[in-house]
């Protein structure tokens, strides 16, 4: 298609403009854009009032060869679920809490906090500092490390507000890639699907260590110890603080101590991901046990915190990255460098979610109310675990399903394979990730029997 | 000695030994070598201002709007939008690409209400973390899909532009823009640099209200720039952080973009609602890339989402809801247009006032650039030394490049500011 035809095919607005130009320039025959002589540019002889288009100009987008990316495996489950017209469909994909009625939940404390923010006429929406809302940072550090933590008392903690867990991991990863002497980060197998991508984009090199034992559906402590013992000294190690995603398998306190000693003896740098504090056991302090164990030995620790689940603030993207350092001096310098990572990424973090969290954490009444609501969520999930286990026992579904009640947190790693998952989606409209992970939060007494049926059918027919 | 032996020995794993707190203290910090970072040149100004106890202090540093009492402003349309959205929605994750309603409204604002490109679904667009986030997504996308490309950045520009493309690992070049003598546009040099860049280069253009200079090409100059871009097949990436704020009319402020669109360019555009809706801290913005066709737009959008996912998974909802509530409701949108014009008019008024005041003091220098320039900033032409004097002697805070945020000028401080400027420049 030559240039003239391309022009004719364009919108009439462009046509009008071109013909105006042509008229203005005194009846030039050509349809090519003309170069007027009153610019000071000299590169075109003003007598010869046309410019031939460069050979490239006829081509379209420079991004024409960009291939469509595959759906995100986790978020893609919800996309597929939304497309399903069946009234029986059940979404056990993404880890977002649901009530017994299958509804998303906005916590009462959050509603209260939001109201007080709206009603405060003195509140402005100006830029937060690069490091975020200062009060939020302090309160978040206290929440995870404990108010009496020596690290906090000694000002050794650099905390920056980030965009939920993902953002905290990414900022921490980029900081390490810039300032830490080792690029390898050891990630448990399996782990949240986004972990390797986050660290790769941050400039680190994801490696793996054994974690889940399919034969016991529990922790492969021996494999873990072997792999981390073989990791180069100084390597970074990603640890799920509690409620491991996707397996729900957590080390016992004794195993945590074993892991701590191993890491410290080999100077491996722990990087904790805490997305479920309070959600796992129902107790905020209990769920912070592993983190506090490490901090107590005086060593350095990175800590990515998310309020997506435990405060139901998913879409507000609220989180914090803390780096526990050896000294207050180092913490100050670290904080200054964290700013340089954040500024070219998004300048400063979003205000709203952090304001809600700060409002809740600073008020003893709201804080207490939050712990009650949090425990209720955790308890409901624990009861769903028990009910599912009971249902499968009652059906006589082959296999040992005790891992359902042993695992902890929002997810159960069922042990079902890809084919079984596809079967369950096709025949029973159960939506879950293909690794067999189900979000217990999506279960309720209405849809649980359907899930039990589906599992039973999948296990017995496939 | 015993401690060192215990730390290095593997015997630790076998014992049930409980660590004394002192164990890890033997080792030094892994981060002890980390240098303190230099303060951000722009945001550091406000930090310094806040620390100053002087009652006369004036902050004309960061570009955040102030009313005539020097107070930050929450627009009425924003307050109303917040009232409407409070408490009645769950806070579940937005899709990776963000709020589709917000994106839709953002595109209408930038590309035109009746844009065929929107109708034909040719625009790949995602919600982004304000202007910074939109630029960063684009830079990362550019790096991933056109790894050999470079970016041409005007001189001067918003300092963070350099940080963004650097962290995205896209090599940078510059093109001449500001003419120090005239305090206006160095058009001939600009055109020369555009012509001399290799065909198919990527250019960062400020759509309106250039930051920090306030110097924009005229409409005719934009047309000529577009024309040369066409012949060179350059990629125009527009950073539009001040739509509505420059002239008071968002349609008018989008003129450069519309000229390029009419000329058939496939543009990229970063939009920010930080200033024009006063949503600074909410981080509300949009990145769009105009593609050849719908299929390509779908592919490009999916890839933009892939870049956002390992950065923050999905963007924050609150600011997006405010934007879509306002722009999606004719009454609220009308109110917003009035309020944005009000802000722009106040700034234009302050430009006139500042210039008049300095001229009345008998300054021998020309200050017409104060009223020629447009948008939030005035590039005063003052040297770093003069700026230092303004800060040290007069407690006036601005960035060292002599950029004055006109939004911080009020009828209350314009006289003082004028005197101080006169004193350090006479």
PDB file of N, CA and C in Angstrom, chain B residues 39 80 111 130 141 187 202 226 231 267 319 353 409 419:
ATOM      1  N   UNK B  39      21.264  13.485  49.287  1.00  0.00           N
ATOM      2  CA  UNK B  39      19.833  13.807  49.379  1.00  0.00           C
ATOM      3  C   UNK B  39      19.270  14.038  47.986  1.00  0.00           C
ATOM      4  N   UNK B  80     -15.444  15.101  47.487  1.00  0.00           N
ATOM      5  CA  UNK B  80     -16.743  14.510  47.200  1.00  0.00           C
ATOM      6  C   UNK B  80     -16.574  13.070  46.701  1.00  0.00           C
ATOM      7  N   UNK B 111      -6.093  11.436  24.877  1.00  0.00           N
ATOM      8  CA  UNK B 111      -6.230  11.213  23.441  1.00  0.00           C
ATOM      9  C   UNK B 111      -7.455  11.897  22.849  1.00  0.00           C
ATOM     10  N   UNK B 130       1.620   6.938  39.369  1.00  0.00           N
ATOM     11  CA  UNK B 130       1.787   8.332  38.997  1.00  0.00           C
ATOM     12  C   UNK B 130       2.738   8.461  37.814  1.00  0.00           C
ATOM     13  N   UNK B 141      10.057  -1.530  29.840  1.00  0.00           N
ATOM     14  CA  UNK B 141       9.476  -2.158  28.653  1.00  0.00           C
ATOM     15  C   UNK B 141      10.378  -1.909  27.436  1.00  0.00           C
ATOM     16  N   UNK B 187      15.237  26.474  19.787  1.00  0.00           N
ATOM     17  CA  UNK B 187      14.550  25.669  18.785  1.00  0.00           C
ATOM     18  C   UNK B 187      15.489  25.140  17.707  1.00  0.00           C
ATOM     19  N   UNK B 202      14.480   7.072  20.444  1.00  0.00           N
ATOM     20  CA  UNK B 202      13.404   7.336  21.390  1.00  0.00           C
ATOM     21  C   UNK B 202      13.628   8.698  22.030  1.00  0.00           C
ATOM     22  N   UNK B 226       7.072  17.519  15.097  1.00  0.00           N
ATOM     23  CA  UNK B 226       6.369  16.294  14.707  1.00  0.00           C
ATOM     24  C   UNK B 226       6.753  15.863  13.302  1.00  0.00           C
ATOM     25  N   UNK B 231       9.886  12.089   9.649  1.00  0.00           N
ATOM     26  CA  UNK B 231      10.878  11.762   8.629  1.00  0.00           C
ATOM     27  C   UNK B 231      12.001  10.912   9.208  1.00  0.00           C
ATOM     28  N   UNK B 267       2.567   6.987  19.588  1.00  0.00           N
ATOM     29  CA  UNK B 267       3.242   7.594  20.737  1.00  0.00           C
ATOM     30  C   UNK B 267       3.181   6.711  21.969  1.00  0.00           C
ATOM     31  N   UNK B 319      -6.449   5.938  44.758  1.00  0.00           N
ATOM     32  CA  UNK B 319      -6.322   7.056  43.822  1.00  0.00           C
ATOM     33  C   UNK B 319      -7.055   6.788  42.524  1.00  0.00           C
ATOM     34  N   UNK B 353       2.445  38.953  39.100  1.00  0.00           N
ATOM     35  CA  UNK B 353       2.758  39.693  40.328  1.00  0.00           C
ATOM     36  C   UNK B 353       4.256  39.676  40.618  1.00  0.00           C
ATOM     37  N   UNK B 409       4.150  30.479  45.541  1.00  0.00           N
ATOM     38  CA  UNK B 409       4.128  31.945  45.649  1.00  0.00           C
ATOM     39  C   UNK B 409       2.712  32.399  45.991  1.00  0.00           C
ATOM     40  N   UNK B 419      11.820  40.986  46.485  1.00  0.00           N
ATOM     41  CA  UNK B 419      12.942  41.741  47.069  1.00  0.00           C
ATOM     42  C   UNK B 419      14.187  40.881  47.159  1.00  0.00           C
TER      43      UNK B 419
END
